[in-house]
Coordinates of C-alpha atoms and ligand atoms in Angstrom, one line a residue:
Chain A
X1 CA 0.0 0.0 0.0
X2 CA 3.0 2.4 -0.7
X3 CA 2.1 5.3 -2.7
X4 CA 3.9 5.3 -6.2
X5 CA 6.5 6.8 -8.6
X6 CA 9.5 7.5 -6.6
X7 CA 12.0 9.4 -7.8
X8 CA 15.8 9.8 -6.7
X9 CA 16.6 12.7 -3.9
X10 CA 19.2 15.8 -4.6
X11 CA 20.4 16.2 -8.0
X12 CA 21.9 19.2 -10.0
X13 CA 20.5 20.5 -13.3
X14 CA 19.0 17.7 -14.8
X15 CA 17.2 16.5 -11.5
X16 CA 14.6 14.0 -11.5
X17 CA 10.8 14.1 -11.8
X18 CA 10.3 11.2 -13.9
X19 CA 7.0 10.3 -12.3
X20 CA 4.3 10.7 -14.6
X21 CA 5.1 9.0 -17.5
X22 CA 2.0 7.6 -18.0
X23 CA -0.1 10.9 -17.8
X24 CA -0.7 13.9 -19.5
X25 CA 2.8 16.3 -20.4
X26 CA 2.9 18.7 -17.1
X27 CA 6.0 21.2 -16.8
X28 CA 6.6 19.4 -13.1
X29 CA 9.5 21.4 -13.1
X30 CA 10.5 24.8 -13.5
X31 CA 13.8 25.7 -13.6
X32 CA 14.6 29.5 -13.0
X33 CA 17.3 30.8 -13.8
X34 CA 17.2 34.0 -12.2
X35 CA 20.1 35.8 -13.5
X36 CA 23.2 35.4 -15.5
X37 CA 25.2 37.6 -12.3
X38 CA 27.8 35.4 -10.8
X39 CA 30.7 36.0 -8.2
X40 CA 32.5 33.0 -9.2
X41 CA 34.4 32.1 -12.2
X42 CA 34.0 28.2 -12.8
X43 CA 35.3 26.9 -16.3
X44 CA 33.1 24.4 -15.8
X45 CA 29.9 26.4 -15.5
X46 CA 27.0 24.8 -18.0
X47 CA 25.6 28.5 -18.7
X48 CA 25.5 29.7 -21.9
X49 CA 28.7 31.3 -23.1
X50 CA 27.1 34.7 -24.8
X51 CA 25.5 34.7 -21.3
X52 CA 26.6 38.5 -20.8
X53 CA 24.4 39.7 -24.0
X54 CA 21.9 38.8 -21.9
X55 CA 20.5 42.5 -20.6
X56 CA 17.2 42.7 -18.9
X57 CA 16.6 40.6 -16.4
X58 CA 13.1 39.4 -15.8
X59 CA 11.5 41.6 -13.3
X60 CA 9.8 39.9 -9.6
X61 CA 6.4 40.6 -10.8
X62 CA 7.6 38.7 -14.1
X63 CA 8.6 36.2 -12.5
X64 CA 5.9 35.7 -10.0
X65 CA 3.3 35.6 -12.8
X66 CA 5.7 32.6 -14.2
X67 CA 5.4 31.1 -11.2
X68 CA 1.9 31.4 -11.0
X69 CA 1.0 30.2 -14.3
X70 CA 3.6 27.1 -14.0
X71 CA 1.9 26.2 -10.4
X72 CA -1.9 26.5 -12.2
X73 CA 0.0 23.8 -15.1
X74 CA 0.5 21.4 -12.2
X75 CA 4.4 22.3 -11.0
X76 CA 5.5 21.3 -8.0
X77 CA 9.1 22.0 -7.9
X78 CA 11.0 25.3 -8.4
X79 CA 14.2 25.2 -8.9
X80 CA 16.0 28.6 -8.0
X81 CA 19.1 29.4 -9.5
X82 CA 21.5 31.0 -12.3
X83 CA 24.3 32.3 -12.3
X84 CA 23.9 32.8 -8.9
X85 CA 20.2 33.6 -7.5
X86 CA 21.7 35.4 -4.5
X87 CA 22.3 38.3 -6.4
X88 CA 18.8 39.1 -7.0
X89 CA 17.6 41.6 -4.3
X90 CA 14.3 39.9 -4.6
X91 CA 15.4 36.2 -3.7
X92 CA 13.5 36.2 -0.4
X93 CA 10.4 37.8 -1.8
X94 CA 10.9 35.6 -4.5
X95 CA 11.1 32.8 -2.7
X96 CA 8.0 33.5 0.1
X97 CA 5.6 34.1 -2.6
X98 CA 6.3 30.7 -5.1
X99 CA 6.1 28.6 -1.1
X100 CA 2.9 30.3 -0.7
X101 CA 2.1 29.5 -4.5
X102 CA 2.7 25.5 -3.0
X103 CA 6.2 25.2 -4.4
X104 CA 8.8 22.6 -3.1
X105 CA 11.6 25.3 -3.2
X106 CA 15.1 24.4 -4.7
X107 CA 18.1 27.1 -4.1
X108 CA 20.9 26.0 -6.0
X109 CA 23.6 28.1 -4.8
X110 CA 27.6 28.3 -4.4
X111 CA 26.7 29.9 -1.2
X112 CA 28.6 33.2 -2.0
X113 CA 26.5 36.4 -1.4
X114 CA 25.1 35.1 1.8
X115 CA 25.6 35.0 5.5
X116 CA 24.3 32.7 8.7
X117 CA 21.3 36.1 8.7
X118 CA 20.6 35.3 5.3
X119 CA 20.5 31.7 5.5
X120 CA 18.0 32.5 8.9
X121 CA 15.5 34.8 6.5
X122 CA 15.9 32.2 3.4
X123 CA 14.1 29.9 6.2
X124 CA 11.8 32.1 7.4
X125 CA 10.8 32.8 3.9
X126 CA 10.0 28.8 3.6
X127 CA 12.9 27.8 1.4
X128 CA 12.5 24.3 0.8
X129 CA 16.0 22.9 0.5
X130 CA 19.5 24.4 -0.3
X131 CA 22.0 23.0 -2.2
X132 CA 25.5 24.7 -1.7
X133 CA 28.1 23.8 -4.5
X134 CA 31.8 23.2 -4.1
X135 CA 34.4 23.8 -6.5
X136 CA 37.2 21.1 -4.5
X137 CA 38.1 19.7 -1.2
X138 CA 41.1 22.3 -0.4
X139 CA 41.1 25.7 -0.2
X140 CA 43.7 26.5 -3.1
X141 CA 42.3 24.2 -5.7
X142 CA 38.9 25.3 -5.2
X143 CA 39.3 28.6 -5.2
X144 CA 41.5 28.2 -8.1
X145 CA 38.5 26.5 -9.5
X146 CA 36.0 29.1 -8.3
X147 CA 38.4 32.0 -9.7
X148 CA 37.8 33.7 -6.5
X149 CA 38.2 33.3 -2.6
X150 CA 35.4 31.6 -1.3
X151 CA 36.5 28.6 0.0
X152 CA 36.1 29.2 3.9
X153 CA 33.1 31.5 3.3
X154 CA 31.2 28.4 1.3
X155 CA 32.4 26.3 4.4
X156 CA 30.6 29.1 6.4
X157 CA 27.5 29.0 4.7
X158 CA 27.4 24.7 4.3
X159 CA 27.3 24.7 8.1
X160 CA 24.8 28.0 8.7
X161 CA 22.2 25.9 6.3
X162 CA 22.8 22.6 8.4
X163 CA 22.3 25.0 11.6
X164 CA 19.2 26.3 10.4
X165 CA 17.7 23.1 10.3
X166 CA 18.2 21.8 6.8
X167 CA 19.8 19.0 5.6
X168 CA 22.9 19.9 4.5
X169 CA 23.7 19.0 0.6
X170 CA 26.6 19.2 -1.1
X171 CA 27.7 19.3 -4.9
X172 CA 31.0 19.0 -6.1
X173 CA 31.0 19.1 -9.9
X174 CA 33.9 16.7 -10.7
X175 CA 36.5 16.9 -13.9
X176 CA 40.1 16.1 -14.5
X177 CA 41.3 18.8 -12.7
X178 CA 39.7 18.1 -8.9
X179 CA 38.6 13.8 -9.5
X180 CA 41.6 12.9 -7.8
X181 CA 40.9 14.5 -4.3
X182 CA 37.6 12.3 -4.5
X183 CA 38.7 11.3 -0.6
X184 CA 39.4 14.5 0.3
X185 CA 36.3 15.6 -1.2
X186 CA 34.2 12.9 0.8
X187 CA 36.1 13.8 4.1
X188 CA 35.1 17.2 4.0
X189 CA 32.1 16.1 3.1
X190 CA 31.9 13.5 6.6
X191 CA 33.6 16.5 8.6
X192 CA 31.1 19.3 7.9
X193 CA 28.2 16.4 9.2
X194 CA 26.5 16.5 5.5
X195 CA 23.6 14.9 5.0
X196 CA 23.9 14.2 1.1
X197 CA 26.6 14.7 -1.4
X198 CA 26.4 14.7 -5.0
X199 CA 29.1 14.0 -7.1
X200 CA 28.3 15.6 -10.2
X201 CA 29.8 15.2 -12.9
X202 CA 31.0 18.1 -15.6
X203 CA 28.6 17.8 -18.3
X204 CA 29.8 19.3 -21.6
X205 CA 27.5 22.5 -22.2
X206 CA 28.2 25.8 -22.1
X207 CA 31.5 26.9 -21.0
X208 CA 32.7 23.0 -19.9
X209 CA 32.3 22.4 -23.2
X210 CA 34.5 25.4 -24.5
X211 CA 37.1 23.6 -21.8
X212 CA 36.5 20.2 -22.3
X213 CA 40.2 19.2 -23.6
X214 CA 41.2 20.7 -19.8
X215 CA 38.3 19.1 -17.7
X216 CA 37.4 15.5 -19.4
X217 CA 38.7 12.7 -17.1
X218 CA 40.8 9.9 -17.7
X219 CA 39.6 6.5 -17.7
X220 CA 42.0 5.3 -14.9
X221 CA 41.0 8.6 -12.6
X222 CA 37.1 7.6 -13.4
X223 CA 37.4 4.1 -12.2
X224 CA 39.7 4.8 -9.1
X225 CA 37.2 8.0 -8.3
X226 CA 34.2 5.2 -8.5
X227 CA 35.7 2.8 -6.7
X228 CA 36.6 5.9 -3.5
X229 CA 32.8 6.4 -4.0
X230 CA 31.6 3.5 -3.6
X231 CA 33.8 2.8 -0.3
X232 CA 32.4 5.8 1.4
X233 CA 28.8 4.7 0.2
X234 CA 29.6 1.3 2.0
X235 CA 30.8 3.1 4.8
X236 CA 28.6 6.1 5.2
X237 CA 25.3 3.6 4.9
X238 CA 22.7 4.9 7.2
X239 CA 24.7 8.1 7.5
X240 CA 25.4 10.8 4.2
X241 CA 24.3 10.0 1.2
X242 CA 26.7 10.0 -1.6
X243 CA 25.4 9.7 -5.3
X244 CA 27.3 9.4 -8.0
X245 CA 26.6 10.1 -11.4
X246 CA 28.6 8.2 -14.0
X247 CA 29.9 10.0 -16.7
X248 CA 28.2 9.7 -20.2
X249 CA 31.1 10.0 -22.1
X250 CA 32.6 6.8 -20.5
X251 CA 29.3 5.2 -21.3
X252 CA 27.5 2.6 -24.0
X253 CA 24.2 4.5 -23.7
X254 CA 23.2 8.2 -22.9
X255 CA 21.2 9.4 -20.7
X256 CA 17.8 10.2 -20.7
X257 CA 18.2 13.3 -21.0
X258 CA 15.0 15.6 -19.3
X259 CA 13.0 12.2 -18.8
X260 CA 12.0 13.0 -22.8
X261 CA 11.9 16.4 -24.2
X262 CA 9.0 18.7 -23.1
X263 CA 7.8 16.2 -20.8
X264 CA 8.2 17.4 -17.1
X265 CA 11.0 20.1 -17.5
X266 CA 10.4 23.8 -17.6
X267 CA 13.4 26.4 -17.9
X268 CA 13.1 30.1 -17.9
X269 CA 16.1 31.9 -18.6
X270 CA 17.1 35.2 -16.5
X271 CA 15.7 37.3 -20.1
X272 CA 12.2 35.4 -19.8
X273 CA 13.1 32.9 -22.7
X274 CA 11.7 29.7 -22.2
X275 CA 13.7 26.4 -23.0
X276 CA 12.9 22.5 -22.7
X277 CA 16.2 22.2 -21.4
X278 CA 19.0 24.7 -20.1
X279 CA 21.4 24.2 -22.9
X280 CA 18.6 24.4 -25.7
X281 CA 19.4 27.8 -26.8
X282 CA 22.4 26.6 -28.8
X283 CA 20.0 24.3 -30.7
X284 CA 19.8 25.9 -34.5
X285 CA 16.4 26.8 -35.6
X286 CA 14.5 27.5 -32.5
X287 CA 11.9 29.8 -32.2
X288 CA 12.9 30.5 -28.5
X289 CA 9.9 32.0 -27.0
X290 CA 9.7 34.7 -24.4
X291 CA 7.1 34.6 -21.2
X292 CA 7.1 38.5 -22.0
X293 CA 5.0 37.6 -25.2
X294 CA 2.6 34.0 -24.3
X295 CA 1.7 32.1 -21.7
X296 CA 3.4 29.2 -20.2
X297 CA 0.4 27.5 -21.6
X298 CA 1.2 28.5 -25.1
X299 CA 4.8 27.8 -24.7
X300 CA 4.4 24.4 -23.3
X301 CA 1.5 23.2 -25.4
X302 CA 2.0 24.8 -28.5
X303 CA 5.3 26.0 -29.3
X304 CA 7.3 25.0 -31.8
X305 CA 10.6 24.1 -29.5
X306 CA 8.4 22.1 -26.5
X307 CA 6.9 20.0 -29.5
X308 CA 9.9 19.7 -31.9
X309 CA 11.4 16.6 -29.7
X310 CA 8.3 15.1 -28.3
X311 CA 7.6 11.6 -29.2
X312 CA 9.9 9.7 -31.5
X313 CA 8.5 11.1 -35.0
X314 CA 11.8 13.1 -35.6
X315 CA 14.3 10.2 -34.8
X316 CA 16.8 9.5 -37.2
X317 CA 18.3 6.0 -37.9
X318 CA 19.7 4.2 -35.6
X319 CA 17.0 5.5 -32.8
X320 CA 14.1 5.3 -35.1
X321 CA 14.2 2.0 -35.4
X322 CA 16.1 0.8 -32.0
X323 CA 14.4 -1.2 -29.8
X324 CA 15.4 1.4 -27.0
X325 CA 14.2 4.3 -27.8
X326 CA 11.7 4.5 -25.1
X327 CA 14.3 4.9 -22.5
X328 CA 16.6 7.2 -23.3
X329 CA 14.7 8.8 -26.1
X330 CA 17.7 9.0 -28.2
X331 CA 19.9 10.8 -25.4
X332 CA 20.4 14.8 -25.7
X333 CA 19.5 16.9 -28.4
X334 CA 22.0 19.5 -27.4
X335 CA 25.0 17.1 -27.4
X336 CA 24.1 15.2 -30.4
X337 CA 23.8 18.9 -32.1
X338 CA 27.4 20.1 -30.7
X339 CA 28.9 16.7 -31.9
X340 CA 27.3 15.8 -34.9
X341 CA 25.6 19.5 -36.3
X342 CA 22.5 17.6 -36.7
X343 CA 20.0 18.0 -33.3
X344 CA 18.0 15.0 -34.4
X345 CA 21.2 12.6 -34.8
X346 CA 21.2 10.0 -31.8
X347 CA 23.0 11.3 -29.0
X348 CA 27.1 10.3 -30.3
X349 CA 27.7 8.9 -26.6
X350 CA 25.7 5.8 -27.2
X351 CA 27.9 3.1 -28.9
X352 CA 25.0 1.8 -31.7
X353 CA 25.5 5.6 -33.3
X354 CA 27.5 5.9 -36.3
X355 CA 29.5 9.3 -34.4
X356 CA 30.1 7.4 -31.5
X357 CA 33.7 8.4 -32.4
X358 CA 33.8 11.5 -31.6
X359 CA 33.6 10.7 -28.1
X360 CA 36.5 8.6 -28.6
X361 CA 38.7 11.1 -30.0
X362 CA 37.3 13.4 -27.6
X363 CA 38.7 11.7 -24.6
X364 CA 42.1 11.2 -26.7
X365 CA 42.4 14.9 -27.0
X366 CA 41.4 15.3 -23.4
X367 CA 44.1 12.7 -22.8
X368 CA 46.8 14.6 -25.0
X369 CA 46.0 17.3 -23.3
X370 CA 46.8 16.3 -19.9
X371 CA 50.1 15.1 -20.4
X372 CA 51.3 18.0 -21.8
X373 CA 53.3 19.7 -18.9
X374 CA 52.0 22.9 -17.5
X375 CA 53.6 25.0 -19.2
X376 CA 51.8 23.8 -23.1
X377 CA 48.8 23.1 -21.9
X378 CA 45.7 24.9 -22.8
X379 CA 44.6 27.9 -20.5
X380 CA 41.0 26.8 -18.7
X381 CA 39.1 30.0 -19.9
X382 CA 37.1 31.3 -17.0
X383 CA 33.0 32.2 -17.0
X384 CA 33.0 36.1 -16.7
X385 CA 31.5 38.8 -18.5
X386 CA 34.9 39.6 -20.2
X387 CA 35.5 36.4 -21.3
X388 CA 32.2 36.0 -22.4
X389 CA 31.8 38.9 -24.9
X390 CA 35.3 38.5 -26.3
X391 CA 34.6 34.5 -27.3
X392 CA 31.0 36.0 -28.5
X393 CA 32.4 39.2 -30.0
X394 CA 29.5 40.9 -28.3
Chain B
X1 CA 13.2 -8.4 6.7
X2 CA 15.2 -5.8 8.7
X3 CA 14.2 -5.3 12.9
X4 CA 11.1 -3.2 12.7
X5 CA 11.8 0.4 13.3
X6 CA 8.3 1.6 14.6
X7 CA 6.1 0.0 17.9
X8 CA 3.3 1.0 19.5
X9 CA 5.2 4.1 21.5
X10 CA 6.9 5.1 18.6
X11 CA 6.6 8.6 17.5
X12 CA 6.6 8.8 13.5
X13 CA 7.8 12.5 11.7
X14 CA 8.0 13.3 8.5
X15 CA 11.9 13.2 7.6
X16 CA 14.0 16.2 7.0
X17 CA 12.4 18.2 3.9
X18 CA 10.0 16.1 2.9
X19 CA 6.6 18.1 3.0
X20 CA 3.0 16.7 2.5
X21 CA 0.5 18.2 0.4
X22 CA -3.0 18.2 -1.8
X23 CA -2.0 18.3 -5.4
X24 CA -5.1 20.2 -7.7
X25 CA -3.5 19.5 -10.7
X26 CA -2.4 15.7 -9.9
X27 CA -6.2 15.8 -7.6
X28 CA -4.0 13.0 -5.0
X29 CA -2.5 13.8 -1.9
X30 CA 1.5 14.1 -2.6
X31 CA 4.8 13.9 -0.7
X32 CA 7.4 16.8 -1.7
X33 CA 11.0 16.4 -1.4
X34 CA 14.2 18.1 -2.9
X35 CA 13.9 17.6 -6.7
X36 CA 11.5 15.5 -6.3
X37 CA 7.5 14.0 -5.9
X38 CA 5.9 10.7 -4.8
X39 CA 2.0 10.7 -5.4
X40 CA 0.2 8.9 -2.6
X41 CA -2.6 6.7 -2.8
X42 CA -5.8 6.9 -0.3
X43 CA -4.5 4.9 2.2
X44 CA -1.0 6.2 2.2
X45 CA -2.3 9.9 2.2
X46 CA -4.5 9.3 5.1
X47 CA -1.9 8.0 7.2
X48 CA 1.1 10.9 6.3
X49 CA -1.1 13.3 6.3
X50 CA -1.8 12.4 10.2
X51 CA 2.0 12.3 10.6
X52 CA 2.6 15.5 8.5
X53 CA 0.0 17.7 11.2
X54 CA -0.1 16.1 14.5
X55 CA 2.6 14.5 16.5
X56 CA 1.4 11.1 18.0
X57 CA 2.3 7.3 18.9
X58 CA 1.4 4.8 16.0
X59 CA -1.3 3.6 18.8
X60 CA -2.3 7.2 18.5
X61 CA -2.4 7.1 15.1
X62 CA -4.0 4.2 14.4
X63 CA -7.0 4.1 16.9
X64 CA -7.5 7.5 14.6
X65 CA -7.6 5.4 11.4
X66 CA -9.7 3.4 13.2
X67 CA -12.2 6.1 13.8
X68 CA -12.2 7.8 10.6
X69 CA -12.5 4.1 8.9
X70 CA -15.2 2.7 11.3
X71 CA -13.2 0.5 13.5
X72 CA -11.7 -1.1 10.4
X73 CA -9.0 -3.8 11.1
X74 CA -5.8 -1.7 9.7
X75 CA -3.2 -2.2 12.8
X76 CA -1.2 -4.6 10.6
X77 CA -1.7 -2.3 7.4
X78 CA -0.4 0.4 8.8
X79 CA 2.8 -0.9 10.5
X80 CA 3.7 -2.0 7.3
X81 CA 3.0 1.0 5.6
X82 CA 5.3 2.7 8.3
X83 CA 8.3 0.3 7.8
X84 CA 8.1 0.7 4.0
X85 CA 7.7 4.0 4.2
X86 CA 10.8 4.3 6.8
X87 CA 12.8 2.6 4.1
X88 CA 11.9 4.7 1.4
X89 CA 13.2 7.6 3.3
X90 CA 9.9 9.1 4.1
X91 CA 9.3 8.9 7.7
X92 CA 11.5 8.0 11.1
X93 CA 10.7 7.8 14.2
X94 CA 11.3 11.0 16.4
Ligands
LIG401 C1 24.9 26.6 -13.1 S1 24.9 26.4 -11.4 C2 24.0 27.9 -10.8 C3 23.9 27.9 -9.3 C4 25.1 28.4 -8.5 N1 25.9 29.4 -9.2 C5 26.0 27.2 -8.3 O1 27.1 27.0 -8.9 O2 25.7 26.4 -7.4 C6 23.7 25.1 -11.1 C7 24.2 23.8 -10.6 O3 24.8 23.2 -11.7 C8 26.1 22.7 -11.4 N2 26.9 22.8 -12.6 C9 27.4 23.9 -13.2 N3 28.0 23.5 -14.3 C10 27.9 22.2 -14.5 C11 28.3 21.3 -15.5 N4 28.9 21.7 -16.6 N5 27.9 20.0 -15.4 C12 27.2 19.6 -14.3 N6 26.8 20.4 -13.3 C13 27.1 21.7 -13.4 C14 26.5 23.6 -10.2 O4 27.5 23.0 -9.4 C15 25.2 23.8 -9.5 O5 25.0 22.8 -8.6
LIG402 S1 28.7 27.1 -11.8 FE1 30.2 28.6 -11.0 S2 30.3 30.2 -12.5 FE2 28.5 28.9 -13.0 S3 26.8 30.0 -12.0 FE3 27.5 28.5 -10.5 S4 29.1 29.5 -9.3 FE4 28.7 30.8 -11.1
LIG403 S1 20.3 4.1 -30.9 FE1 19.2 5.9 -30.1 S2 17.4 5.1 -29.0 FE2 18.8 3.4 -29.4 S3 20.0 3.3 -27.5 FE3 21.2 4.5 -28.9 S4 20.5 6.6 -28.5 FE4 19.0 5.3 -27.5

């Protein structure tokens, strides 16, 4: 006599609402991104890299009225973050009216831009859950990382959201450059009493894919990383949760990515544009629709992007014919488009596609790359508004 | 089967941010947790919705089942609702 559909606990971007399958399309989660404004630097960073032509932010009322609209549509979880969503003055206001609204409220933050009051006022305000991201396990590399000193601050903040009665979860986005501290990582993990840690690992959007050659793993740190995982998961049973997602590049099949596209993922962008997923901008030929000029409704039913994806009429051999389909819906649009050029290709990570590869040379060049000393290696490019409009030429 | 967590004395609480709530658009009773949502069927509803508003002893608790479902025979029903929901993450005792 259990209820149903469970789904998996903390997760970053992607997350998890793969519940209603079986039902009606409902945007069961919003994504909103608030703003493009960030304190950190992180070459990793999945946003957008032309993120600094972004202008006009969307104002609260704007974004309430999303909110509103998106709850009436059936969403239940709000996923607050960016950039980084503490540099909206209106976070808290943001945030009491979408848990009045009946939101489960997500902050996805690197914890910069707050203090132990904040975190206190976040609560007050109803805040869900917080979800404080790392950059490493030691100071120098994470800050490194991070492009700026934040380090002891985010240690700060991880125990302020523990103190304030919240379970404290941690994210550490993992790559070539930090896999190796993967104990250290867990042990500051067990010291600061967390609840649940994410491993994450880089995905290949935005600016981690304009550094992939620096950040891609190597097949002998994956397996020792996993195997350090799964020790601490033995370990830590009953205790902090550790989750670990496997990297798809070192993968036979991709994921499925969104749980299908337009199915139960909603992402508005800090401008108002709304997106099945938080990479689909790059996509060519999208319409991109702004909350500014239709409804949620409009966007979600009848759009042109939400329905472009949906279903399995746009498949290309080998998905339109596989026998899989149904799972993993042919992987990722965005990453079959960066890899291949063609959006409606099968997602090149799975091993049955004909570009399969390019993930193979991928992870050579990622392999070239590291064993070039210091000195010849690429630069990681950092994510910051200079950067950003000199790569653009905005 | 694992030692049972919960007895008669046992004091069962939502766990740490999971929220109960009525869903219009789903029109069930729902759990709400970080990232994600479990939708609840009658009986389950019933039952966390007791735990989510009033703090009592699964005796508690169930003599109140037993009220609202005229004296119905659920003692069983219920403890292993509460044990599967424990292991689910759901509930724990206080
Ligand atoms: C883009 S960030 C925005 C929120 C906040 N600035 C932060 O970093 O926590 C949202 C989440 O995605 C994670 N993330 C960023 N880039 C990623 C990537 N390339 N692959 C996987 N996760 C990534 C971050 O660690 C964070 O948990
Ligand atoms: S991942 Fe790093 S750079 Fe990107 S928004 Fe978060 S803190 Fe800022
Ligand atoms: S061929 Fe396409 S549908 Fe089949 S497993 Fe690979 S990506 Fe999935």
């Amino acid at each position: 006599m259990t209820g149903s559909d469970q789904n998996k606990a903390p997760g970053s971007i992607g997350g998890s609402i793969g519940s209603v399958r079986d039902q009606i399309r409902q945007p069961l989660w919003l994504l909103a991104e608030l703003t493009y404004a960030c304190p950190l630097q992180c070459p990793y960073c999945s946003n957008p890299m032309d993120f600094a032509s972004v202008k006009k932010e969307l104002t609260t009322e704007e974004w309430l009225d999303v909110f509103r609209q998106a709850r009436a549509m059936g969403a239940t979880q709000l996923g607050l973050s960016g950039g980084e969503p503490l540099t909206r003055p209106d976070l808290v206001e943001l945030i009491t009216e979408a848990r009045k609204m009946g939101f489960y409220t997500n902050l996805i933050t690197s914890g910069v831009g707050m203090d132990a009051s904040k975190v206190a006022e976040l609560k007050q305000a109803g805040l869900d859950h917080i979800q404080v991201s790392f950059q490493a396990s030691s100071e120098d590399l994470n800050n490194l990382i991070a492009g700026t000193d934040a380090f002891q601050h985010k240690i700060e903040m991880a125990k302020a959201v523990k103190a304030n009665g919240y379970p404290m979860v941690l994210c550490f986005v993992t790559h070539r450059q930090n896999i190796d501290q993967m104990e250290d990582i867990l042990d500051l993990a067990i010291n600061l009493d967390a609840d649940y840690v994410e491993l994450a690992t880089t995905q290949y959007y935005g600016w981690a894919m304009h550094n992939r050659d620096q950040l891609l793993p190597m097949k002998e740190q994956l397996e020792r990383a996993e195997a350090v995982a799964h020790r601490y998961q033995q370990q830590q049973k009953g205790n902090m949760k550790i989750y670990y997602v496997v990297p798809d590049y070192y993968e036979e099949r991709p994921k499925a990515c969104m749980n299908g596209w337009g199915n139960v993922f909603l992402t508005v962008t800090p401008d108002g544009t709304a997106l099945p997923c938080h990479a689909a901008r790059e996509l060519p030929g999208m319409s991109l629709p702004n909350v500014k000029d239709m409804s949620i409704d409009a966007i979600w039913n009848g759009s042109d992007d939400f329905n472009r994806f949906r279903g399995f009429d746009w498949m290309t051999e080998p998905c339109r014919s596989c026998d899989e389909k149904e799972k993993d819906f042919g992987g990722c649009r965005c990453q079959a488009f960066m890899l291949t050029g063609d959006p409606t290709n099968a997602d090149p990570v799975c091993s049955k596609s004909p570009h399969h590869h390019l993930i193979e040379e991928a992870l050579e060049r990622g392999r070239l790359e590291a064993e070039k000393p210091i000195t010849e290696a690429k630069p990681l490019v950092f994510r910051n508004p200079k950067n950003s409009k000199q790569i653009c030429g905005l | 089967m694992a030692e049972p967590v919960f007895n008669a004395e046992s004091v069962p609480v939502l766990a740490l941010g999971y929220r109960f709530q009525f869903e219009p658009a789903q029109n069930c009773n729902v759990l709400l947790y970080p990232e994600g949502m479990v939708k609840l069927n009658g009986a389950a509803g019933e039952i966390l919705q007791r735990i989510s508003e009033k703090k009592q002893t699964v005796a508690e608790l169930i003599a109140e089942l037993k009220v609202a479902f005229n004296g119905a025979d659920l003692d069983d029903d219920v403890y292993t609702f509460l044990e599967e929901a424990y292991n689910n993450d759901w509930i724990r005792p206080e």
